[in-house]
XYZ file of C-alpha atoms in Angstrom:
771
model
C 25.120 3.790 -9.632
C 24.562 4.074 -5.572
C 21.549 3.606 -3.021
C 20.646 4.803 -0.020
C 18.140 3.121 1.657
C 15.782 3.637 4.753
C 15.874 1.227 7.268
C 12.723 -0.497 10.771
C 13.381 -2.896 12.537
C 9.365 -3.643 11.110
C 8.622 -3.335 7.042
C 6.007 -1.511 8.666
C 7.140 2.101 7.852
C 6.521 3.088 4.827
C 7.950 5.780 2.511
C 4.236 8.684 1.755
C 5.733 11.825 -0.260
C 9.559 11.700 -2.001
C 10.293 15.642 -2.958
C 13.903 16.191 -4.848
C 15.684 18.655 -6.707
C 18.482 17.557 -8.466
C 20.597 20.046 -10.016
C 23.586 18.136 -12.773
C 26.212 20.318 -13.730
C 28.303 18.026 -16.984
C 29.525 15.963 -14.224
C 28.966 16.686 -10.516
C 25.174 16.314 -9.144
C 23.909 18.233 -5.985
C 21.126 16.365 -5.328
C 18.062 18.067 -1.898
C 15.424 15.687 -0.944
C 12.906 15.326 1.479
C 11.357 11.700 2.846
C 8.249 11.749 4.598
C 7.909 8.324 6.228
C 4.531 6.495 9.055
C 4.183 3.809 10.304
C 0.869 2.059 9.695
C 0.851 0.578 12.211
C -1.159 0.909 15.836
C 1.486 0.678 17.786
C 5.182 2.697 18.384
C 8.098 0.975 16.329
C 11.783 1.455 16.198
C 13.580 3.415 13.955
C 16.227 3.406 12.277
C 18.603 5.441 8.635
C 21.112 4.451 7.110
C 22.770 4.751 3.896
C 25.987 3.854 2.509
C 28.708 6.472 1.534
C 31.249 5.818 -1.075
C 34.607 7.685 -2.146
C 32.316 9.554 -4.738
C 29.727 11.428 -2.511
C 29.595 14.382 -0.402
C 26.620 14.449 2.260
C 26.265 17.602 3.979
C 23.279 17.339 5.613
C 20.461 15.189 7.661
C 18.627 15.768 9.675
C 15.516 13.909 10.675
C 11.749 16.368 11.976
C 9.532 13.257 14.712
C 6.517 15.419 15.911
C 7.740 18.951 18.107
C 11.548 17.453 17.760
C 14.277 17.327 15.564
C 17.197 14.711 14.877
C 20.310 16.923 12.887
C 23.227 15.387 12.338
C 26.574 17.261 13.156
C 30.003 17.128 12.481
C 32.283 17.737 14.753
C 36.258 18.104 15.600
C 37.390 14.472 15.904
C 38.400 14.698 19.315
C 35.314 16.500 20.896
C 33.364 14.065 18.885
C 34.697 10.624 20.675
C 34.312 12.342 24.296
C 30.648 13.597 23.311
C 29.986 9.989 21.860
C 31.301 8.292 25.562
C 27.871 10.116 26.099
C 25.398 8.976 24.096
C 23.638 5.874 25.494
C 23.193 2.998 22.359
C 26.467 3.742 21.333
C 26.704 -0.049 21.709
C 23.411 -0.500 19.168
C 26.206 0.697 16.415
C 28.707 -1.832 16.960
C 26.207 -4.653 16.745
C 25.096 -2.865 13.992
C 28.475 -3.115 12.384
C 28.639 -6.607 13.350
C 25.783 -7.912 12.658
C 23.743 -6.154 9.376
C 23.541 -8.343 6.575
C 24.859 -4.904 4.599
C 28.684 -3.993 3.927
C 30.841 -1.303 3.183
C 31.236 2.560 4.701
C 27.549 3.698 5.973
C 26.298 6.823 7.655
C 23.895 5.004 10.847
C 21.764 7.174 12.765
C 18.946 5.792 15.364
C 15.399 6.919 14.984
C 13.801 6.587 17.935
C 10.615 5.211 18.486
C 7.864 6.445 15.643
C 4.387 6.777 16.837
C 1.699 4.372 15.806
C 0.900 6.615 12.709
C 3.236 9.158 13.422
C 5.116 10.757 10.651
C 9.397 11.151 9.817
C 10.718 13.584 7.674
C 14.026 13.784 6.902
C 15.803 15.719 4.872
C 19.320 14.529 2.895
C 21.603 16.902 0.736
C 24.470 14.906 -1.205
C 26.695 15.645 -3.841
C 28.515 13.473 -6.129
C 30.414 12.644 -9.023
C 28.940 11.327 -11.463
C 30.034 8.312 -13.962
C 30.328 8.441 -17.776
C 28.723 5.921 -20.532
C 30.282 4.281 -23.159
C 27.957 7.117 -25.606
C 29.322 9.900 -23.309
C 26.537 10.146 -21.170
C 26.652 11.153 -17.479
C 24.556 8.340 -15.606
C 22.514 9.987 -11.894
C 20.405 7.505 -10.598
C 17.803 7.465 -7.488
C 16.785 4.013 -6.087
C 13.848 2.413 -6.368
C 13.393 1.966 -2.576
C 13.454 5.659 -2.220
C 9.993 6.595 -4.182
C 6.399 5.875 -2.818
C 5.664 2.639 -0.859
C 3.114 1.108 -3.193
C 2.558 -3.299 -3.000
C 2.643 -3.976 -6.420
C 0.716 -6.393 -7.443
C 1.876 -9.393 -10.866
C -0.388 -7.155 -12.951
C -2.106 -4.218 -12.699
C -4.050 -5.332 -15.626
C -6.010 -6.903 -13.822
C -6.608 -4.862 -11.274
C -10.620 -3.244 -10.674
C -11.572 -0.043 -9.126
C -15.384 1.671 -8.131
C -16.142 4.439 -10.990
C -13.868 7.616 -10.049
C -11.038 5.430 -8.298
C -7.074 6.444 -9.386
C -5.332 3.750 -9.437
C -2.289 2.703 -6.452
C -0.344 3.553 -8.928
C -1.316 6.775 -10.041
C -1.871 7.484 -6.537
C 1.488 7.429 -5.184
C 3.125 9.464 -8.661
C 1.239 12.963 -6.696
C 3.792 12.533 -3.977
C 6.169 12.376 -5.790
C 7.637 15.617 -6.614
C 10.665 15.061 -8.333
C 12.561 18.307 -10.840
C 15.871 17.933 -12.759
C 17.681 20.595 -13.762
C 20.591 20.394 -16.477
C 23.461 22.751 -16.776
C 26.538 22.999 -19.549
C 28.673 25.434 -21.331
C 28.306 22.806 -23.849
C 25.258 22.594 -23.990
C 22.772 20.104 -22.689
C 21.478 17.945 -26.103
C 19.197 15.464 -24.231
C 18.370 13.318 -21.703
C 16.778 9.518 -21.808
C 14.625 8.634 -18.618
C 13.367 5.868 -18.350
C 10.148 6.555 -16.638
C 7.468 9.535 -18.169
C 9.094 13.080 -17.584
C 7.874 16.492 -18.860
C 9.761 17.854 -22.164
C 13.216 18.943 -22.117
C 12.735 22.595 -20.763
C 15.455 24.916 -22.261
C 15.721 27.486 -19.413
C 18.666 29.915 -21.864
C 18.436 30.679 -25.328
C 22.128 29.367 -25.541
C 20.195 25.959 -24.319
C 22.898 25.917 -22.021
C 20.410 25.604 -19.104
C 17.261 23.105 -19.303
C 14.349 21.043 -16.705
C 13.231 18.107 -17.268
C 10.098 17.091 -14.145
C 9.112 13.386 -13.397
C 5.195 12.639 -13.889
C 5.316 9.060 -13.227
C 7.412 6.410 -11.429
C 9.555 3.833 -13.351
C 7.791 0.730 -13.373
C 7.883 -1.872 -10.673
C 10.832 -1.925 -8.836
C 13.206 -0.815 -11.436
C 15.118 2.486 -10.088
C 15.492 6.071 -11.999
C 18.192 6.215 -14.178
C 18.861 9.033 -15.777
C 21.452 9.490 -18.831
C 22.369 13.276 -19.494
C 23.781 13.791 -22.817
C 25.230 17.043 -23.889
C 26.797 19.105 -27.476
C 30.327 18.985 -28.830
C 33.701 16.955 -27.963
C 33.752 14.626 -25.105
C 37.258 15.232 -24.470
C 37.478 18.000 -21.607
C 34.858 19.739 -20.093
C 34.734 22.487 -16.896
C 32.887 24.075 -14.084
C 33.769 27.073 -12.564
C 31.944 28.115 -9.342
C 32.125 31.558 -7.361
C 34.299 32.048 -4.281
C 32.065 31.721 -1.217
C 31.883 35.550 0.049
C 31.455 35.168 3.271
C 35.450 32.618 3.534
C 38.529 34.528 4.252
C 40.796 35.275 1.694
C 43.054 32.753 1.420
C 40.824 29.476 2.397
C 39.492 26.846 -0.122
C 35.961 29.201 0.470
C 37.221 31.977 -0.487
C 38.467 31.243 -3.740
C 36.751 30.171 -7.522
C 36.964 25.919 -7.579
C 37.436 25.172 -10.917
C 36.300 21.184 -11.349
C 37.133 19.476 -15.077
C 36.729 16.236 -16.241
C 39.002 14.147 -18.283
C 37.774 11.701 -20.727
C 40.625 11.157 -23.903
C 39.160 10.050 -26.455
C 41.446 6.071 -26.982
C 41.651 5.138 -30.746
C 40.711 1.022 -30.392
C 44.012 0.960 -32.991
C 47.711 1.782 -31.912
C 50.290 2.090 -34.543
C 53.038 1.406 -32.306
C 53.014 -3.077 -31.401
C 52.457 -4.317 -28.031
C 50.991 -2.515 -25.131
C 53.820 -0.822 -22.371
C 52.558 -1.677 -18.493
C 53.548 -3.107 -15.335
C 51.907 -6.732 -14.389
C 51.520 -7.582 -10.549
C 50.035 -11.510 -9.796
C 48.374 -11.008 -5.975
C 48.096 -15.200 -5.291
C 46.886 -16.205 -1.922
C 48.340 -18.687 -0.421
C 45.408 -20.093 0.556
C 44.760 -22.028 -3.328
C 48.000 -23.373 -3.802
C 46.642 -26.050 -0.362
C 45.039 -28.845 -3.452
C 47.500 -27.049 -6.365
C 50.766 -28.244 -5.186
C 51.742 -30.268 -8.752
C 54.536 -29.864 -10.970
C 53.527 -27.729 -13.953
C 52.027 -29.219 -17.114
C 50.667 -32.350 -14.495
C 47.879 -33.575 -15.850
C 46.815 -33.803 -12.443
C 43.585 -32.059 -13.015
C 45.697 -29.086 -14.259
C 42.718 -27.065 -15.289
C 41.895 -26.634 -11.792
C 45.440 -25.663 -10.263
C 46.175 -21.806 -9.668
C 50.201 -22.865 -11.049
C 48.430 -22.923 -14.471
C 46.657 -20.142 -14.473
C 49.735 -17.902 -13.701
C 51.915 -19.888 -16.811
C 49.187 -18.640 -19.029
C 48.783 -14.818 -17.606
C 53.291 -14.803 -17.827
C 53.085 -16.248 -20.943
C 50.581 -13.835 -22.540
C 51.837 -11.281 -22.393
C 53.821 -8.683 -24.441
C 57.387 -7.811 -24.600
C 58.549 -4.763 -23.131
C 56.149 -5.238 -19.781
C 57.015 -5.297 -16.456
C 56.003 -8.013 -14.169
C 56.364 -9.803 -10.691
C 55.067 -11.943 -8.606
C 53.723 -11.988 -4.784
C 52.145 -14.810 -3.324
C 50.655 -13.356 0.485
C 48.812 -15.464 3.780
C 50.184 -14.681 6.865
C 53.102 -12.934 5.273
C 54.201 -12.193 1.692
C 56.735 -12.815 -0.868
C 57.533 -11.131 -3.673
C 59.571 -12.982 -7.059
C 61.932 -10.282 -7.761
C 62.535 -6.589 -5.394
C 61.032 -4.530 -8.039
C 59.333 -5.442 -11.452
C 61.642 -6.555 -13.966
C 61.356 -6.280 -17.542
C 59.321 -9.081 -19.765
C 62.775 -10.324 -21.205
C 62.715 -15.058 -22.335
C 65.553 -14.567 -19.165
C 63.048 -13.423 -16.586
C 60.334 -15.247 -18.129
C 61.963 -18.321 -17.821
C 63.392 -17.415 -13.892
C 59.797 -16.910 -12.881
C 58.375 -20.147 -14.760
C 60.500 -21.630 -12.747
C 59.525 -20.387 -9.684
C 55.864 -20.460 -10.143
C 56.159 -24.477 -8.355
C 57.553 -23.031 -5.088
C 54.632 -20.890 -3.959
C 53.630 -23.651 -0.474
C 50.229 -23.244 0.572
C 49.835 -20.737 3.751
C 46.707 -21.616 6.031
C 47.887 -18.764 8.429
C 46.403 -14.730 8.915
C 45.845 -12.898 4.815
C 48.487 -9.756 5.129
C 47.208 -8.152 1.955
C 47.303 -4.843 3.586
C 51.323 -5.194 3.821
C 51.418 -6.428 0.637
C 49.260 -3.404 -0.548
C 51.141 -1.332 1.512
C 54.784 -2.645 0.056
C 53.392 -2.705 -3.870
C 52.629 1.163 -3.122
C 56.145 2.190 -1.699
C 57.334 0.780 -4.778
C 57.687 4.096 -7.516
C 55.794 4.355 -10.806
C 58.141 2.887 -14.266
C 57.626 5.915 -16.212
C 55.222 4.472 -19.699
C 53.849 1.475 -17.650
C 51.011 1.827 -16.496
C 49.945 -0.811 -13.435
C 47.651 -3.021 -12.926
C 46.923 -5.745 -9.779
C 45.706 -8.667 -10.434
C 44.564 -9.938 -6.845
C 43.880 -13.869 -6.651
C 42.453 -13.886 -2.884
C 40.761 -17.194 -0.876
C 40.504 -15.951 2.669
C 38.565 -13.752 4.453
C 40.655 -10.605 5.947
C 37.038 -8.821 7.247
C 39.417 -6.948 10.243
C 42.106 -4.986 8.521
C 39.011 -4.203 5.302
C 38.517 -0.098 5.906
C 41.754 -0.101 6.086
C 42.540 -2.112 3.206
C 40.004 0.572 0.780
C 41.478 3.185 2.780
C 44.452 2.627 0.991
C 43.464 1.872 -2.347
C 41.433 5.214 -2.138
C 44.885 6.459 -1.834
C 46.248 5.197 -4.741
C 42.937 4.344 -6.935
C 44.655 7.048 -9.356
C 48.065 5.712 -9.829
C 46.744 2.186 -11.453
C 43.379 -0.140 -11.899
C 42.954 -3.911 -9.283
C 40.825 -7.014 -11.478
C 39.876 -8.909 -8.966
C 39.377 -13.049 -8.522
C 37.983 -13.836 -4.985
C 37.354 -17.382 -4.557
C 35.885 -20.291 -1.824
C 32.074 -18.780 -2.816
C 32.784 -15.305 -3.463
C 33.223 -14.987 0.787
C 35.547 -11.933 -0.167
C 32.806 -10.283 -3.348
C 32.390 -7.264 -1.477
C 36.220 -5.849 -0.560
C 36.998 -7.573 -4.079
C 34.325 -5.483 -6.073
C 34.933 -2.635 -3.875
C 38.365 -2.389 -5.040
C 38.355 -3.286 -8.437
C 34.671 -0.686 -8.848
C 37.361 1.993 -6.969
C 40.172 1.857 -9.340
C 38.048 1.155 -12.987
C 38.745 -2.932 -12.745
C 37.064 -5.036 -12.623
C 35.433 -8.412 -10.405
C 35.468 -11.834 -11.510
C 34.099 -14.410 -8.199
C 35.461 -17.967 -8.995
C 32.624 -20.342 -8.087
C 35.298 -23.182 -9.018
C 39.212 -23.295 -10.073
C 37.573 -25.170 -13.326
C 37.212 -21.282 -15.094
C 39.748 -19.398 -12.782
C 42.223 -19.785 -16.537
C 39.824 -18.778 -18.363
C 38.678 -15.911 -16.789
C 41.930 -14.476 -15.627
C 43.176 -13.529 -19.239
C 40.093 -12.717 -20.096
C 41.114 -9.569 -17.419
C 44.066 -9.350 -18.590
C 42.727 -8.852 -22.044
C 40.923 -5.979 -21.010
C 44.266 -4.154 -19.148
C 45.933 -5.401 -22.423
C 43.674 -2.629 -23.914
C 44.855 0.124 -25.389
C 44.314 3.540 -22.493
C 45.360 7.076 -22.142
C 49.491 7.834 -19.562
C 51.495 10.172 -19.294
C 48.443 12.515 -19.317
C 49.812 16.471 -18.138
C 47.569 18.838 -17.942
C 48.468 23.270 -19.307
C 46.564 26.215 -17.750
C 45.828 29.441 -19.698
C 45.012 32.095 -17.856
C 44.765 35.766 -18.218
C 47.149 37.627 -16.495
C 47.188 38.330 -12.623
C 45.217 34.824 -12.366
C 47.139 31.412 -11.627
C 46.373 28.267 -10.656
C 46.782 25.316 -7.814
C 45.817 21.985 -8.252
C 43.595 20.153 -5.199
C 43.822 16.639 -7.438
C 46.076 16.359 -10.310
C 46.020 14.689 -12.547
C 45.146 10.434 -13.047
C 48.705 7.801 -14.135
C 46.209 6.534 -16.187
C 42.624 6.441 -18.154
C 41.096 3.724 -19.325
C 38.689 3.331 -22.343
C 35.587 4.246 -21.104
C 36.365 6.045 -18.002
C 36.234 9.829 -17.123
C 39.114 11.208 -14.217
C 37.534 14.405 -11.871
C 40.117 17.632 -11.343
C 39.972 20.012 -8.803
C 42.343 23.215 -9.001
C 42.092 26.415 -6.808
C 41.755 29.677 -9.309
C 44.182 32.820 -7.062
C 44.746 36.124 -7.475
C 42.778 38.849 -9.500
C 42.748 39.695 -13.609
C 44.599 42.433 -14.336
C 42.395 43.115 -17.777
C 38.960 42.623 -16.207
C 36.869 42.693 -19.525
C 38.648 39.304 -20.144
C 36.819 36.861 -18.793
C 38.156 33.619 -20.366
C 40.928 30.450 -19.242
C 41.822 27.735 -21.698
C 43.410 23.827 -19.938
C 45.325 21.539 -22.914
C 45.313 18.045 -22.152
C 47.327 15.562 -23.014
C 48.400 12.377 -22.848
C 49.832 9.040 -25.206
C 48.394 6.261 -26.075
C 51.109 3.588 -26.576
C 53.869 5.519 -28.340
C 50.966 8.215 -30.134
C 50.869 11.818 -29.134
C 47.475 13.549 -28.836
C 46.019 16.636 -27.057
C 43.021 18.752 -26.613
C 42.369 22.209 -25.511
C 38.951 23.785 -23.773
C 38.603 27.412 -23.435
C 35.622 28.432 -20.351
C 34.422 31.112 -19.158
C 36.096 32.692 -15.656
C 32.411 33.787 -14.292
C 31.677 31.187 -12.292
C 28.351 29.623 -11.451
C 26.428 30.846 -8.402
C 25.052 27.999 -6.729
C 24.446 28.835 -3.391
C 25.157 24.893 -2.141
C 28.723 25.248 -3.727
C 28.676 21.031 -4.647
C 32.194 21.631 -6.671
C 33.359 23.070 -3.635
C 32.504 20.292 -1.439
C 33.636 17.691 -3.884
C 36.771 19.531 -4.113
C 37.311 19.784 0.336
C 36.479 15.958 0.612
C 39.551 15.309 -2.189
C 41.598 18.076 0.271
C 40.840 16.915 3.172
C 41.975 13.222 1.944
C 44.462 14.690 1.047
C 45.898 16.121 3.887
C 45.199 13.020 6.467
C 47.568 11.214 4.594
C 49.978 13.894 3.971
C 50.182 13.608 8.198
C 52.557 15.420 10.031
C 54.084 16.803 7.185
C 51.353 19.301 7.422
C 51.876 22.539 10.394
C 49.155 22.171 13.152
C 47.077 25.354 11.314
C 47.137 23.878 8.393
C 45.989 21.102 10.376
C 43.172 23.456 12.115
C 41.678 25.155 8.597
C 41.221 21.781 7.575
C 39.022 21.515 10.197
C 37.109 23.973 10.056
C 35.872 24.355 5.957
C 35.157 20.447 6.940
C 32.867 21.743 9.114
C 31.447 24.982 7.702
C 30.687 23.068 4.246
C 29.458 19.569 6.008
C 32.050 17.379 4.516
C 33.034 14.225 6.420
C 36.464 13.694 6.693
C 39.358 11.774 8.685
C 39.670 14.763 10.471
C 35.968 14.933 11.516
C 33.145 12.689 13.007
C 29.226 12.707 12.873
C 27.114 13.437 16.430
C 23.209 13.257 15.720
C 21.879 15.710 18.333
C 17.169 15.742 20.002
C 15.963 19.511 20.036
C 13.018 20.635 20.607
C 12.122 22.897 17.177
C 13.064 27.110 18.472
C 16.171 25.631 18.843
C 17.269 23.478 16.718
C 20.400 24.353 14.576
C 21.685 24.536 10.726
C 24.652 23.726 8.971
C 24.689 27.215 7.444
C 27.948 27.868 11.072
C 29.530 26.051 12.565
C 27.948 23.496 15.128
C 26.992 24.929 18.980
C 29.294 25.041 21.455
C 29.612 21.639 23.403
C 27.154 23.014 26.856
C 24.631 23.672 24.973
C 24.594 19.743 24.138
C 24.177 19.965 27.751
C 20.637 21.667 28.775
C 17.302 19.983 29.088
C 16.216 21.097 25.324
C 18.539 18.455 23.733
C 20.089 14.934 23.835
C 22.446 13.183 22.258
C 22.161 9.797 19.634
C 23.349 7.366 17.984
C 25.184 8.582 14.210
C 27.346 7.640 13.010
C 29.833 6.382 9.883
C 30.381 3.197 9.645
C 31.811 -0.024 7.895
C 29.360 -2.632 8.344
C 31.574 -6.127 7.791
C 28.363 -7.463 6.753
C 27.594 -10.399 3.796
C 25.892 -8.022 0.888
C 27.941 -5.430 -1.726
C 25.982 -2.388 -0.319
C 27.183 -1.134 -3.569
C 24.036 -2.778 -5.304
C 20.916 -1.530 -5.430
C 19.370 -4.523 -4.990
C 20.111 -8.554 -4.561
C 19.574 -9.021 -8.400
C 23.050 -9.855 -8.604
C 24.007 -11.296 -5.430
C 21.123 -13.778 -6.186
C 22.340 -15.045 -9.669
C 25.958 -15.397 -8.326
C 24.599 -17.532 -5.281
C 22.552 -19.684 -7.666
C 25.144 -19.992 -10.887
C 27.191 -21.850 -7.586
C 24.611 -24.300 -6.425
C 24.078 -24.879 -9.817
C 27.750 -26.065 -9.901
C 27.266 -28.115 -6.918
C 23.964 -29.634 -8.009
C 25.068 -30.235 -11.252
C 28.509 -31.623 -10.392
C 29.836 -34.827 -12.942
C 32.437 -37.037 -12.747
C 35.166 -35.434 -14.690
C 35.240 -35.511 -18.235
C 38.880 -37.197 -18.548
C 39.453 -35.518 -22.569
C 38.781 -31.882 -21.256
C 41.027 -32.523 -18.439
C 43.790 -33.710 -19.874
C 43.607 -31.397 -23.118
C 44.781 -28.091 -20.823
C 47.031 -30.876 -19.456
C 48.414 -31.164 -23.469
C 48.399 -27.106 -23.727
C 49.705 -26.169 -20.676
C 53.287 -28.262 -22.094
C 52.231 -26.705 -25.222
C 52.374 -23.549 -23.904
C 55.166 -23.664 -21.220
C 57.796 -24.361 -24.273
C 56.762 -20.413 -25.967
C 59.109 -18.551 -25.568
C 58.525 -15.160 -24.787
C 58.138 -13.348 -27.691
C 55.446 -15.912 -28.611
C 58.033 -18.125 -30.968
C 58.029 -22.068 -30.651
C 61.602 -23.675 -31.058
C 61.877 -27.254 -32.944
C 63.137 -29.425 -29.677
C 61.754 -33.184 -29.138
C 59.581 -31.453 -26.149
C 57.323 -29.968 -28.579
C 57.492 -32.385 -31.256
C 56.082 -34.481 -27.979
C 53.731 -32.017 -26.793
C 51.698 -32.310 -30.090
C 51.603 -36.152 -30.527
C 54.629 -36.050 -33.130
C 58.206 -37.231 -33.410
C 60.725 -34.297 -34.153
C 61.729 -36.501 -37.390
C 58.169 -36.294 -38.325
C 57.990 -32.677 -37.835
C 61.326 -31.235 -39.552
C 60.971 -33.687 -42.548
C 57.544 -32.317 -43.009
C 59.291 -28.989 -43.028
C 58.026 -27.777 -46.761
C 61.859 -26.436 -47.298
C 65.427 -26.072 -45.568
C 64.611 -22.040 -46.664
C 61.912 -22.436 -44.109
C 63.390 -21.009 -40.727
C 62.609 -24.004 -38.278
C 61.274 -22.207 -35.527
C 59.489 -20.144 -37.794
C 58.087 -24.105 -38.600
C 57.636 -24.786 -35.005
C 55.249 -21.504 -34.623
C 52.854 -22.645 -37.244
C 52.500 -25.600 -36.241
C 51.905 -24.768 -32.782
C 50.010 -22.085 -33.982
C 47.892 -24.366 -36.218
C 47.683 -26.794 -33.317
C 46.503 -24.545 -30.607
C 44.222 -23.077 -33.043
C 42.485 -26.207 -33.831
C 41.700 -27.214 -30.172
C 40.318 -23.422 -29.488
C 37.055 -24.300 -28.805
C 37.639 -27.213 -25.570
C 40.707 -24.172 -24.521
C 39.386 -21.120 -25.128
C 41.789 -18.805 -23.602
C 44.479 -19.053 -26.245
C 43.695 -15.977 -28.016
C 46.569 -14.115 -26.587
C 49.367 -16.706 -27.451
C 47.870 -16.940 -30.743
C 48.187 -13.380 -31.406
C 51.528 -12.753 -29.902
C 52.395 -15.399 -32.316
C 50.885 -13.624 -35.219
C 52.790 -10.453 -34.692
C 55.972 -12.413 -34.653
C 55.297 -14.006 -37.900
C 54.754 -11.598 -39.122
C 57.892 -10.256 -38.130
C 59.718 -12.816 -39.901
C 61.046 -11.473 -43.412
C 59.831 -14.249 -46.137
C 58.667 -16.849 -43.381
C 56.807 -18.643 -46.590
C 53.902 -19.181 -44.345
C 51.588 -19.855 -46.616
C 53.125 -23.072 -47.768
C 54.032 -23.242 -43.597
C 50.388 -23.769 -43.142
C 49.578 -25.987 -45.974
C 52.346 -28.750 -44.962
C 50.736 -27.847 -41.004
C 47.063 -28.974 -41.766
C 48.520 -32.376 -43.054
C 50.616 -33.238 -41.357
C 48.192 -32.575 -37.807
C 45.357 -33.456 -39.885
C 42.911 -30.489 -39.599
C 42.260 -27.457 -42.085
C 42.869 -24.424 -40.221
C 41.831 -20.612 -42.862
C 44.851 -18.397 -43.594
C 43.196 -15.840 -41.890
C 45.360 -16.861 -38.850
C 47.366 -15.270 -39.678
C 45.966 -11.965 -39.546
C 43.759 -12.152 -35.478
């Protein structure tokens, strides 16, 4: 969900009228909007428009009209734009905004200048975005409440007393809202769910492949508009084919039809094959260890020790996966040159090296570490997932970090754990969202282990991997991918693929193609074939081409010098023609008289025009803000919850509960003895950790036919289960133990469980073995 905001130096600039036309095709939305603001004060106000730009959104049009002048944002070739920016007065204000504004992330900012008393400014804003998939299969479109006509809300509308014939502010406000939504899908539109009053869904095609709906009123109070679109048929795969631009030269991106595929693999909850393959990388900020230089399993506040968090994570991994551990500070170090297989030998080696991680309070080279990781090849059949524990702020490299994450977002998933009062929450949240992972803010290290293991449980859920696409097009046509299929797709997520269709069909009567999606979940193979029409949609704004071009331009930027000069020039021209920002271009805003206004259906005017008296340059640029509030949230509610929770933890801090702290220490001693396969050996160390003697344990073994390791594993499992309410992050460890026990022939589990309950003085049900 994304938000767009208008800001001014004072809150007296109010949004009066909103006109929005949204066209949604499967999982891409094209938005054309007009926003009218008014300065309700009797003095001029300096105003500015700012809105966030994430990696799934392309803003192609922005212009503001005030009086007889128009400010229009244009894209220019980067070097040319830099020359122009040197001539723009007030550019230093953007630099100040970059460092001082309280928001965070990549935004487009444009200073509009002084808005006269009672003056109006009309903003025209057009953008295209990929829509996220909801768990129930719906495509979700969001319009933030900040961009609804302004109203002074009271605490209770029922107490408003209005003269006869006078409408309420809310009714009057709704008259200034013109919000239409057009829906298209070859699968057919089933229904919509909107959190505001709207007209009934009206089909505009007999086969129900297109429909329209209008808003009748606003969402209640400060709610954002949330629109859920439900389509007919299976959700595994969808296709949108968009026609070529008839004005574009052959051979260019615009000169060919483009198809957008949305991959939504069906991932079963239960996988027949046991275990889960993957590559798990643990990235530890060395500053977390400054107060944690205690041996593993020590009783000195173990629950706040990141060493023990690593211990639980390592012990919870499944056999057959790969792993590595990195520590980073001013420099970074890896336990192994490359990820190693999860075996008993490698597990013992890693556990032994955890205590060697030294605190480092210098720099924070997360960027260098990520580049090093990304330079190592992916392991076939082992999806890569990163667990990033970070405490220090790395504001000077945030944009570069996000560029790396964006480039490899289809190759991995990140779980982020920002600590130290969430100073890195905004960056961590962006990394997690970009890779479809999760961000969990660690206010104190007391719950670090619990939250990390819960994320590991999610990381171990089934996912689609080894994804491939196979095309079947009529003779004479072929496909070239613009954005390739990802390495993996997780449960509840989708991925958008873009491709050009080249050539001329030999038989003009054949207007249908097919694509087959193939993937694995564990060792189970799945495939799904979709037949789609090759008769392209006729959207003049070419939203699918815009999204495809954005991905293509970023790929070309990453390929760097491997591309020819002609190719780069072609990329720049396409970027300027469609108004799609890219690494090759920059924004420049121009203030013109209406008679001189330029519109984005052609390339920008020559730079000499900008020197004419009828226009002047305006501060306008894509910026990376480094404030404290995440732009990715439409309101501050979540942020306030985080801050309040931290305050409650600090204010409610009490003296440590000796039993609570000692128990996890004993847990660590037991966990440290668990084998990679999930079993325990019958040793003196295990007996001591359980508070027993080895002689007592051996004496209570049900029979000589029971293997010592089976008996020891049942004892440890029962002990863990008994104290699970104190340390609730042992589910994965227990599950590993149960799987190992179930693989043992003639294990006599019922007799072992009865003896273990008697020896440990507890009563654990036999269902423990069926976790």
